[in-house]
XYZ file of C-alpha atoms in Angstrom:
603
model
C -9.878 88.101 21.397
C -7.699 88.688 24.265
C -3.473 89.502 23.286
C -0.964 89.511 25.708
C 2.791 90.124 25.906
C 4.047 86.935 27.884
C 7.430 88.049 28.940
C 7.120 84.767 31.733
C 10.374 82.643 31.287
C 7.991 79.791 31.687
C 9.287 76.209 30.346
C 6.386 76.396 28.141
C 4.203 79.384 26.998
C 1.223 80.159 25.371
C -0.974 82.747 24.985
C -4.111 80.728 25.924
C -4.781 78.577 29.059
C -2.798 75.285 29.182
C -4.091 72.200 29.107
C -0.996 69.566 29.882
C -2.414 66.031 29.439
C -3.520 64.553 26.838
C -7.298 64.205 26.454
C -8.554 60.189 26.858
C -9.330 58.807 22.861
C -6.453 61.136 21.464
C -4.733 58.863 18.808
C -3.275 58.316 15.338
C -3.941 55.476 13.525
C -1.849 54.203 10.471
C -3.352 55.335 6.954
C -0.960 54.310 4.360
C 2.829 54.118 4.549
C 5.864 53.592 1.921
C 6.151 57.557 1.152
C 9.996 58.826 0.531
C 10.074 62.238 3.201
C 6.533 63.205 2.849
C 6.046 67.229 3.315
C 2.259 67.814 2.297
C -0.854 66.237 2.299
C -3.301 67.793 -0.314
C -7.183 67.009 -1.703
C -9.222 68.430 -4.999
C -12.111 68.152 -3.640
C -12.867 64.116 -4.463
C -12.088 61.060 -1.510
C -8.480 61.023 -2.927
C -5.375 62.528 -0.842
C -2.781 63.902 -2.671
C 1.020 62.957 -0.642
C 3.809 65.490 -1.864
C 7.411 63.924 -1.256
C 10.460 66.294 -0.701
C 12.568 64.887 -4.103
C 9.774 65.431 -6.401
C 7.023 63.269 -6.162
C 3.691 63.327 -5.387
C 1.624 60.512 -4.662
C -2.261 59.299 -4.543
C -4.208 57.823 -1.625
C -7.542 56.601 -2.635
C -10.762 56.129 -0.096
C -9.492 52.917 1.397
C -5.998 54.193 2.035
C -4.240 52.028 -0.966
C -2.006 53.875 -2.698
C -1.898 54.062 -6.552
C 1.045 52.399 -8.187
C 1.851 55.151 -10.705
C 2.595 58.789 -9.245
C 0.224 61.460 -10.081
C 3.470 63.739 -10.930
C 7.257 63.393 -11.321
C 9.095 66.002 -11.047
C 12.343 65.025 -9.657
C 14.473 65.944 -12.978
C 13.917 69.601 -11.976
C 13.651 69.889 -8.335
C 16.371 70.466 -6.344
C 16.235 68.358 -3.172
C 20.102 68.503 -1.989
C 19.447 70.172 1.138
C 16.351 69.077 4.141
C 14.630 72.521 3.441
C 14.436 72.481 -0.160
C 12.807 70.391 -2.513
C 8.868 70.104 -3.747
C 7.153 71.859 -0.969
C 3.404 72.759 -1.942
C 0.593 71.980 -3.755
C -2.660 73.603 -4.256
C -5.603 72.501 -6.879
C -7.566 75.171 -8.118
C -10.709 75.893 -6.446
C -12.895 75.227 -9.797
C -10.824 71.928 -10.373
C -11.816 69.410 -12.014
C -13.856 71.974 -13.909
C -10.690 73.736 -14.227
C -7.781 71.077 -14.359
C -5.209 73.411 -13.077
C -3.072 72.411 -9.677
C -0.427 74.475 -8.418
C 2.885 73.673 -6.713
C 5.514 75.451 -4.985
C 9.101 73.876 -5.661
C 12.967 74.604 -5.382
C 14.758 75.054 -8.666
C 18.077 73.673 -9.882
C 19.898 77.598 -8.647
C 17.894 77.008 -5.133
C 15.473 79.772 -6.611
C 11.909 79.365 -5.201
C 9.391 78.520 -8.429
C 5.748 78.651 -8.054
C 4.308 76.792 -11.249
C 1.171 75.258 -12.573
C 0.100 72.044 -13.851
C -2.483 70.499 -15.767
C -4.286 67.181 -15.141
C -4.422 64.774 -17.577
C -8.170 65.001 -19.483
C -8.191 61.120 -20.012
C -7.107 60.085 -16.290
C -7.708 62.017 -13.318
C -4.866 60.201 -11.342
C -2.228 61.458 -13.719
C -0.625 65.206 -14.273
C 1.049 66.123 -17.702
C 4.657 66.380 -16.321
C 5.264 68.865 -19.472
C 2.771 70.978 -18.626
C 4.549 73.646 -16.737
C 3.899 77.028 -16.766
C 5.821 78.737 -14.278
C 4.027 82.111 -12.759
C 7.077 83.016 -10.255
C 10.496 82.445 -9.348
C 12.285 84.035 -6.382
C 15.947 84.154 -5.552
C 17.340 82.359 -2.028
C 20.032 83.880 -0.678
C 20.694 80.508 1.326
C 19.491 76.595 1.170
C 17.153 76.877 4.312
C 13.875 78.865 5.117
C 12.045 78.095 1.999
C 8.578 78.025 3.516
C 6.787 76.420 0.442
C 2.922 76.349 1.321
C 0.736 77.337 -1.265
C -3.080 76.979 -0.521
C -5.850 78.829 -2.407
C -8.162 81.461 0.070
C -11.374 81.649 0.443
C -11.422 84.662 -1.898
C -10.375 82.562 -4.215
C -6.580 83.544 -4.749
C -3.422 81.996 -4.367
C -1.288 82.667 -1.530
C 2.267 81.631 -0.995
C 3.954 81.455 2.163
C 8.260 82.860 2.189
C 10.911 82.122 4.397
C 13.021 85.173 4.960
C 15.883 83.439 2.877
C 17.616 81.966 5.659
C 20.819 81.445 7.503
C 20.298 82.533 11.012
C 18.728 85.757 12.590
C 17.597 86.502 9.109
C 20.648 88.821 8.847
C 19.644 90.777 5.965
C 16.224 92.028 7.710
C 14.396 90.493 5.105
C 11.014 90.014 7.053
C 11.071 93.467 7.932
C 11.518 94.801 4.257
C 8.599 94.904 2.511
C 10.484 95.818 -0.699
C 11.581 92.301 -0.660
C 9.031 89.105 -1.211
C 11.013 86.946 1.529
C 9.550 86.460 4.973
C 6.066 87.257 3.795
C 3.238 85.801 3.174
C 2.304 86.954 -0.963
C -1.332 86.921 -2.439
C -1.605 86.543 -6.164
C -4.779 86.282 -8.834
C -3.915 83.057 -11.131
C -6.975 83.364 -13.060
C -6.073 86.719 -14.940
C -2.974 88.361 -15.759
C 0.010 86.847 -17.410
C 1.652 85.097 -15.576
C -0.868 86.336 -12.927
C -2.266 89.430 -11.822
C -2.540 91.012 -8.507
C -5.429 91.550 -6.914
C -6.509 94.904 -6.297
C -7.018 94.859 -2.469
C -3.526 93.803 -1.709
C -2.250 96.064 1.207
C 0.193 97.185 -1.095
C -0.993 97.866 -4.178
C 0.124 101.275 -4.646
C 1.984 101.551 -2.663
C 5.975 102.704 -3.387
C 6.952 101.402 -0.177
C 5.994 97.734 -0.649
C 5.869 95.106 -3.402
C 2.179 94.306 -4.645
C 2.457 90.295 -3.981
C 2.774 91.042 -0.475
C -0.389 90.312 1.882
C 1.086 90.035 5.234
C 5.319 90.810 6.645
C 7.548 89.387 9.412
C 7.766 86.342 9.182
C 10.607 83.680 9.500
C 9.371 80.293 7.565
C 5.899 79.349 7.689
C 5.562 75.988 7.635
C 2.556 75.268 7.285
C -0.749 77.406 7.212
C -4.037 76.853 6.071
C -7.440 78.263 5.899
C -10.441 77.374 8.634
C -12.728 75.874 5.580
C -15.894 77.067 8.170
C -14.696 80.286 8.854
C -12.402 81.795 6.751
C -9.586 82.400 9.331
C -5.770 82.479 8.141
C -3.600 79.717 10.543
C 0.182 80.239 10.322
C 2.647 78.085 11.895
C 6.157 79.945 11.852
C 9.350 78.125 13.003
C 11.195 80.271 15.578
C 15.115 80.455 16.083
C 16.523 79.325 18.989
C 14.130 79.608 21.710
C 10.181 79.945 20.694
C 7.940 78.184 18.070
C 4.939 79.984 17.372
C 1.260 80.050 16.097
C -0.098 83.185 14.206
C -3.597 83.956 13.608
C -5.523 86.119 11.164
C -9.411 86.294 11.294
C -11.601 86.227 8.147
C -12.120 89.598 6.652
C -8.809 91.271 7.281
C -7.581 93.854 4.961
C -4.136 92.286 5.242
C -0.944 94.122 5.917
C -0.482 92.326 9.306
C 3.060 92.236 10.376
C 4.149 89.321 12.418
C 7.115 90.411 14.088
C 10.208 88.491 13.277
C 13.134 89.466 13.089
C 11.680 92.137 15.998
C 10.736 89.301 17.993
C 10.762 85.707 18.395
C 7.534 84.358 19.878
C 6.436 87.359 22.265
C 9.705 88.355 23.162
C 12.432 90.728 21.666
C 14.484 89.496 19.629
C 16.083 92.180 17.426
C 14.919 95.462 17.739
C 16.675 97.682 16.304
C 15.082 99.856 13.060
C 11.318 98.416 14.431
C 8.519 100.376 15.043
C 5.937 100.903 18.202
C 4.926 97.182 19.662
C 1.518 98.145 18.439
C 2.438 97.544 14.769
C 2.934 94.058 15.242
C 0.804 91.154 15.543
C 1.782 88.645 18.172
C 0.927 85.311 18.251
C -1.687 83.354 19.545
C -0.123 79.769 20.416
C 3.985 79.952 21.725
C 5.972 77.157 22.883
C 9.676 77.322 24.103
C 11.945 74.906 22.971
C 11.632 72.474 26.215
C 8.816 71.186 24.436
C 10.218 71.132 20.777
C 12.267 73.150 18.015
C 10.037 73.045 14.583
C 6.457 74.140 14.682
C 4.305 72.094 11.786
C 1.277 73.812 11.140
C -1.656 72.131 10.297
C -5.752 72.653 9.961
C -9.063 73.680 11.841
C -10.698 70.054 12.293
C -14.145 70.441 10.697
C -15.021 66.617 10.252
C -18.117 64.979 11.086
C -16.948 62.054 12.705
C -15.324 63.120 15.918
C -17.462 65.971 17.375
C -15.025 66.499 20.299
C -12.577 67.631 18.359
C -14.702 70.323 16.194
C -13.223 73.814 16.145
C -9.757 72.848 17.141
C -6.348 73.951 15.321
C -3.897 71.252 15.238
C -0.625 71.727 14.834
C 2.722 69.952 16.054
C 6.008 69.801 16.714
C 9.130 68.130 13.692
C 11.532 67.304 16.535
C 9.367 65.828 19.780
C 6.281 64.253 17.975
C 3.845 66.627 19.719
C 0.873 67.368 18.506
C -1.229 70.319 20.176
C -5.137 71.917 19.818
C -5.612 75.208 20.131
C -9.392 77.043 20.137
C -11.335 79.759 20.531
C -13.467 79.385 23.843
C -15.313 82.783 24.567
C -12.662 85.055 23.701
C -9.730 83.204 25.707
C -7.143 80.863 23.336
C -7.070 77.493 24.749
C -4.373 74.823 24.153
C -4.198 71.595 24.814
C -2.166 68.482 24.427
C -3.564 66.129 22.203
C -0.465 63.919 22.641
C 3.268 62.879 22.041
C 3.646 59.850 19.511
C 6.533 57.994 18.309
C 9.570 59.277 15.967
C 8.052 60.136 12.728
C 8.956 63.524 12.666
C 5.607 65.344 12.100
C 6.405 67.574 9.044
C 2.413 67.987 7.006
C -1.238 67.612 8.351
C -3.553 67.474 6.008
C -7.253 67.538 5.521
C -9.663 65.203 2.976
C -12.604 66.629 1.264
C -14.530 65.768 4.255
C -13.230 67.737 6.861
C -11.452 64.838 8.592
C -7.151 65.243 9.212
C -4.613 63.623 8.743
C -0.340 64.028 9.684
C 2.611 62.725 8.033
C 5.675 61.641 9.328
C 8.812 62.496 7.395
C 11.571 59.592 8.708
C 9.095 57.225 9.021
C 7.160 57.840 5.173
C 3.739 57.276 7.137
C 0.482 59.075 7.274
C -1.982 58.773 9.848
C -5.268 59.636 10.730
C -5.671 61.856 13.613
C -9.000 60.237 15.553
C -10.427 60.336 18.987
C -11.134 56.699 19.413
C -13.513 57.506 22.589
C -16.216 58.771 19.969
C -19.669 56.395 19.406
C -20.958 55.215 16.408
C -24.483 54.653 15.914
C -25.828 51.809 14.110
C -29.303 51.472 12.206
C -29.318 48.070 11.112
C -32.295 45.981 9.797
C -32.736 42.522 9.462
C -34.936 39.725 9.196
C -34.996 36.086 10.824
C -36.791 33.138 8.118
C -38.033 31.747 10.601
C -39.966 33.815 13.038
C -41.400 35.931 9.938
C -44.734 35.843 8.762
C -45.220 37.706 5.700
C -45.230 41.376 7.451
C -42.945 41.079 10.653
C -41.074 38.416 12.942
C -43.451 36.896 15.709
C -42.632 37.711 19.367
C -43.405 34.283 20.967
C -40.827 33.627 22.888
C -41.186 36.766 24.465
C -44.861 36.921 25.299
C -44.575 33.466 26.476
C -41.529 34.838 29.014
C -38.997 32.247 27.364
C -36.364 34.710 26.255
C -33.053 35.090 28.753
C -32.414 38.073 31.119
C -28.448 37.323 29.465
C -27.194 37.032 26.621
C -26.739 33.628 24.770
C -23.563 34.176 22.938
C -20.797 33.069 25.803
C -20.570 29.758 25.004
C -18.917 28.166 21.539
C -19.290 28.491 18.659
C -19.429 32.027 19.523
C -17.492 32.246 22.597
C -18.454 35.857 23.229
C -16.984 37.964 26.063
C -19.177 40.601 26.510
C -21.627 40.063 29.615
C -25.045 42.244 28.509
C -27.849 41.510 30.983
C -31.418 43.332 31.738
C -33.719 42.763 34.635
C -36.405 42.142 32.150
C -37.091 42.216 28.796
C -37.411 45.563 27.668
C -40.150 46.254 24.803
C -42.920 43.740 24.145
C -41.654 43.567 20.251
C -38.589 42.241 21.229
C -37.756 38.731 18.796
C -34.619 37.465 20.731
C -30.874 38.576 21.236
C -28.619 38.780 18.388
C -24.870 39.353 18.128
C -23.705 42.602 16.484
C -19.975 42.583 15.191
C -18.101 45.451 13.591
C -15.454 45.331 10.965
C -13.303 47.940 9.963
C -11.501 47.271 6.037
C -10.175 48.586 2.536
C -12.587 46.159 1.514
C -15.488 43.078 1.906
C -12.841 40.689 1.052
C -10.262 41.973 3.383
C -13.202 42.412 6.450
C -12.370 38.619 7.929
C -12.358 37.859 11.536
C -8.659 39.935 12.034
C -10.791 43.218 11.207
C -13.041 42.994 13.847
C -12.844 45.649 16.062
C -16.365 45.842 18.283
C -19.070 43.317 19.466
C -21.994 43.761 21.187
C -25.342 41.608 21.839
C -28.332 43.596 21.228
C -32.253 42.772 21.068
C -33.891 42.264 17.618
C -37.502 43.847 17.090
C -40.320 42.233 15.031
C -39.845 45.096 12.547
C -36.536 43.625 11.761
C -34.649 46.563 13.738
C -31.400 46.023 15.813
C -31.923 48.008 19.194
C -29.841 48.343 22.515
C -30.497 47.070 25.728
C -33.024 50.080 26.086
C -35.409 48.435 23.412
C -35.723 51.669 21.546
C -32.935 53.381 20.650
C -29.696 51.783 17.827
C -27.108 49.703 19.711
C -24.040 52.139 19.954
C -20.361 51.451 20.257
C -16.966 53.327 21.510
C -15.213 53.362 18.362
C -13.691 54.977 15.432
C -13.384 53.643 11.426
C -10.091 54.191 10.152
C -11.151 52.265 6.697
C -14.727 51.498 5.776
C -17.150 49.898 8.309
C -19.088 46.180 8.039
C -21.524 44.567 9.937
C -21.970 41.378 11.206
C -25.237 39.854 12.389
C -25.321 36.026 14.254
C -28.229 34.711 15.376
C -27.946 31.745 17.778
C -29.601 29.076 15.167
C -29.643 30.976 11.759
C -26.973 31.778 9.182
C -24.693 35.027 9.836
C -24.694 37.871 8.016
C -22.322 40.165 6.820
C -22.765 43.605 5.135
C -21.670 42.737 1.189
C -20.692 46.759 0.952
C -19.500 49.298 3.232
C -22.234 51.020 5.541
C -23.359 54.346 4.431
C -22.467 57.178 7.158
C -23.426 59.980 7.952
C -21.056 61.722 10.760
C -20.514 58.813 13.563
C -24.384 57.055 12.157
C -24.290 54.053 9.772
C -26.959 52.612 8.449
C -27.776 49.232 6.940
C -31.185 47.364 5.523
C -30.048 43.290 4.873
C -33.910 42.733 4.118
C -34.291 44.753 0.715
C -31.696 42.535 -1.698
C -30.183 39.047 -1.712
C -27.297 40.598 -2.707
C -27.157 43.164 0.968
C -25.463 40.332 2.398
C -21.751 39.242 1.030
C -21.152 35.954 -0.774
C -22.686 34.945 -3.709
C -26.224 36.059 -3.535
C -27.274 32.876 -1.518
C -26.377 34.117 1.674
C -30.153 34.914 2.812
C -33.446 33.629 1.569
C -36.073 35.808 -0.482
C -38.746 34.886 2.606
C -41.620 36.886 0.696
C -41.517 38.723 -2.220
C -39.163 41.619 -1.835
C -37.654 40.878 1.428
C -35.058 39.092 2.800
C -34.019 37.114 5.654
C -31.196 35.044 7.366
C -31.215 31.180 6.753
C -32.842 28.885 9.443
C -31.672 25.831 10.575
C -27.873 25.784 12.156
C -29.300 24.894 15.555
C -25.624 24.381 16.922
C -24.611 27.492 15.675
C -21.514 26.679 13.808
C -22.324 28.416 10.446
C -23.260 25.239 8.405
C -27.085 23.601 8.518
C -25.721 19.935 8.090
C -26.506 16.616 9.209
C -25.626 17.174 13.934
C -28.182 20.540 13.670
C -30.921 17.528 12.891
C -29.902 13.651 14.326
C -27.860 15.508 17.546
C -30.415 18.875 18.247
C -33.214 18.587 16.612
C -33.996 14.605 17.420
C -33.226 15.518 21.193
C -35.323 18.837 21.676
C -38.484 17.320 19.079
C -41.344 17.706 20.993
C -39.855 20.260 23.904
C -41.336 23.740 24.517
C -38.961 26.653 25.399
C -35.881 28.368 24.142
C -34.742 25.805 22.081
C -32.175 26.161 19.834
C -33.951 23.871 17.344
C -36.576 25.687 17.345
C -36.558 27.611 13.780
C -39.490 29.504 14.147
C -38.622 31.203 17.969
C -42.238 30.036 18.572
C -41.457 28.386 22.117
C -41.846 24.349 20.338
C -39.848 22.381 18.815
C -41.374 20.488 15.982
C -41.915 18.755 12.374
C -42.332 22.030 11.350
C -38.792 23.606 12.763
C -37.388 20.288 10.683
C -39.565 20.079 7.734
C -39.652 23.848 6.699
C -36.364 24.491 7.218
C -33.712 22.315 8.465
C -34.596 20.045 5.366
C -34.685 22.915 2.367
C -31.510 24.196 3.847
C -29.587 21.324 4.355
C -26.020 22.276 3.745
C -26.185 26.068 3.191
C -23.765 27.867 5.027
C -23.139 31.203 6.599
C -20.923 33.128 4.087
C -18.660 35.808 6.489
C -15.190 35.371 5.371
């Protein structure tokens, strides 16, 4: 990894190449809202998110971004929240949880002492702590109200670490950071599974050691808020707020035997800031990410993005900025740190990222009590959906009539009403002989089924429909694809231009940016009451013939106004049920007639 001293008086520095603009897709999207000064976002290991507020709190967001109506803990009759930097700052479950019901959080007592305490979870209901449960494993004395730190995550080794402030005030004027006789400015490492309160494990760079206190893993630092772990790699992050002129990232790889001192008060950033009584520049670890304070004031650390559903961003460190709403990536790329700007957002004051179980990340802002999703809406989605016409099938697959027989349109059919479609797909010829006909393909994005009505809608496409039931692009082979990111949980849509829409009755199962969907397997794969498709053969099923105008309900104009003036026509007819080029008794008798006033059952 190359280090550097950059002793530039650039506006902004970093020790990585800069990337200015923001990259096209960057973008937050609202998650849930209503939280009192949110300062960490937490998971166990389940779909829920776990929101700590500064007076006490903490707060569950489940899957679909609703928000439980009872907290999961209150603690506000013991935290002391009186000043911005104190108050209920961490959380940590244990690595074995739920096996182990155990969570962890870091808090300010009623003296302004720092107490690191456990919890238990209640046995009977996951979504509730025992708010007498308390056992508290440390307190530490602040000399002042401010540079609390407060993180607390678990390593990958399996023990707890705890990130100090160096006790505050200004210039840390008691050297604090540099004392390793003294647990402030450090980062500490303890072993909560043995030991009473804890024990410390044995590798500590310390341990020992008359010249240093046991807790302590790493020195030097000023208040890290925010660090985490790279859940791929292993790697330490640590965000440390500088004093008055540079905010700074810190980096520790997997594997090291701790001990790492990270400069402050001996520097700020990469520059001096207070040398005297410090050692050899060699004995100090410099950042890898600084900013000067043209760009911001309060570094918020946050996570290595290790989701599935936004490759682009894979590998990167985010991390932002409290006071100008910047957010920032920083990565690896062949031994050279590059950052760039992922963007600047409105006021919310960016004070916790988070990460769920799966990788994906999230940031809260403390004014505004919101948490959003941090996605790169330029990122594709693949869709595998399969689905069956009633009329066209014939016990095994759909017949390709009005294909063979040259019928189907080089456009789309879907600009005109009902549909009204914007969206101008074309092809110079129809693309694979098993080709049915064109079908519309929307996507909604929702909490839930109910909730994914006609406002959710966030994609539509036209797309050819195979004789095997599959939904392909304009390629014929390959699943229709589309620019966009879920923020909830994804439904499809399927219209056909003269049988009954469709609409997925549960979310699409995913798998990174692929969803899949089969309509044809259940009556109940499409939402409404169970009636929304026909059982066409045993075991399969398929979407309702007969709305020849399209408008979602097979009633009395599909027959005396379509059907009466197309009987006896050949071609692409939209009374013609079975897509086999004529319009006939059949088209009326076999289906207009058996499904006289069913209707299409999208909300």
């Amino acid at each position: 990894m190359k280090t550097k001293l950059l002793l530039s008086s650039l506006v902004l520095l970093f020790l990585s190449t800069i990337k200015l603009n923001a990259q096209s897709g960057n973008d937050l999207v609202l998650w849930a809202s209503g939280f009192d000064h949110p300062v960490k976002i937490a998971h166990c290991g389940d779909n829920r998110l776990f929101v700590v507020e500064k007076d006490g709190i903490i707060n569950i967001i489940d899957s679909a971004g609703n928000i439980n109506p009872i907290p999961f803990l209150d603690i506000t009759s013991i935290v002391n929240s009186g000043t911005s930097e104190r108050g209920l700052l961490g959380l940590a479950f244990h690595p074995q949880y739920p096996d182990s019901n155990y969570f962890y959080v870091n808090y300010t007592g009623s003296t302004g002492s720092t107490h690191v305490s456990r919890f238990s979870v209640d046995l009977s209901n996951p979504d509730v702590a025992v708010d007498t449960s308390e056992k508290n494993l440390m307190e530490i004395s602040q000399p002042f109200a401010n540079h609390n730190g407060g993180d607390i995550h678990f390593g990958p080794d399996g023990y707890l670490y705890i990130g100090m402030g160096d006790g505050g005030s200004g210039g840390d004027p008691g050297n604090r950071a540099q004392d390793s006789l003294n647990l402030l400015g450090k980062m500490l490492r303890i072993d909560v599974d043995h030991g009473d309160p804890y024990a410390i494990p044995s590798d500590n760079p310390f341990v020992g050691n008359p010249d240093g206190l046991d807790e302590i893993w790493a020195t030097g630092l000023r208040n890290p808020w925010r660090y985490s772990f790279d859940r791929e790699t292993g790697d330490l992050w640590i965000a440390d707020v500088g004093q008055s002129q540079y905010e700074e990232v810190n980096f520790e790889p997997a594997g090291s035997a701790g001990g790492l001192n990270y400069g402050w008060r001996c520097y700020e950033g990469n520059v001096s800031y207070n040398t005297g009584d410090c050692g050899e520049i060699s004995l100090y670890t410099f950042p890898v990410g600084v900013y000067s304070h043209s760009f911001g004031c309060s570094v918020t650390g946050g996570f290595v993005y290790r989701g599935s559903m936004f490759p682009v961003l894979y590998g990167r460190y985010f991390y932002g900025d409290y006071c100008t709403d910047r957010i920032w990536t920083i990565h690896d790329d062949g031994g050279s740190w590059v950052t760039e700007d992922f963007g600047q957002f409105q006021t919310n004051r960016f004070s916790a990222f988070g990460e769920n179980a799966a990788g994906e990340l999230f940031v809260a802002g403390y004014t505004s009590g919101d948490v959003y999703r941090i996605v790169d809406s330029s990122s594709v989605i693949n869709l595998d959906v399969k689905v069956f016409l009633e009329g066209p099938f014939n016990s095994t697959e759909m017949a390709t009539l009005l294909n063979s027989g040259g019928d189907i349109p080089l456009n789309q059919p879907f600009n005109t009403d009902p549909w009204n479609y914007e969206g101008d797909e074309s092809v110079a010829s129809i693309p694979n002989e098993d080709v049915v006909d064109w079908v519309l393909i929307e996507l909604r994005d929702a909490k839930n089924a109910d909730a994914a009505d006609g406002a959710a809608r966030i994609a539509q496409k036209a797309a050819f429909l195979l004789k095997d039931g599959n939904v392909v692009g304009l390629d014929g082979v390959d699943a229709p694809q589309f620019n966009n990111f879920v923020n909830h949980q994804l439904f499809v849509v399927v219209m056909h231009r003269n049988h009954l829409g469709v609409m997925s009755a549960i979310p699409l199962l995913g798998s990174g940016n692929s969803y899949s969907y089969d309509f044809s397997s259940n009556g109940d794969k499409a939402y409404g009451d169970g009636t929304a498709q026909n059982e066409i053969v045993s075991g399969i099923w398929g979407m309702v013939a007969g709305d020849s105008d399209g408008n979602g309900i097979i009633e009395d104009p599909d027959k005396m106004v379509n059907w009466d003036t197309e009987a006896g026509m050949p071609g692409y007819l939209n009374s013609d049920f079975e897509l086999n080029r004529q319009v006939n008794n059949q088209d009326k008798n076999d289906f207009w007639v058996p499904n006289y006033l069913r209707s299409s059952q999208i909300p």
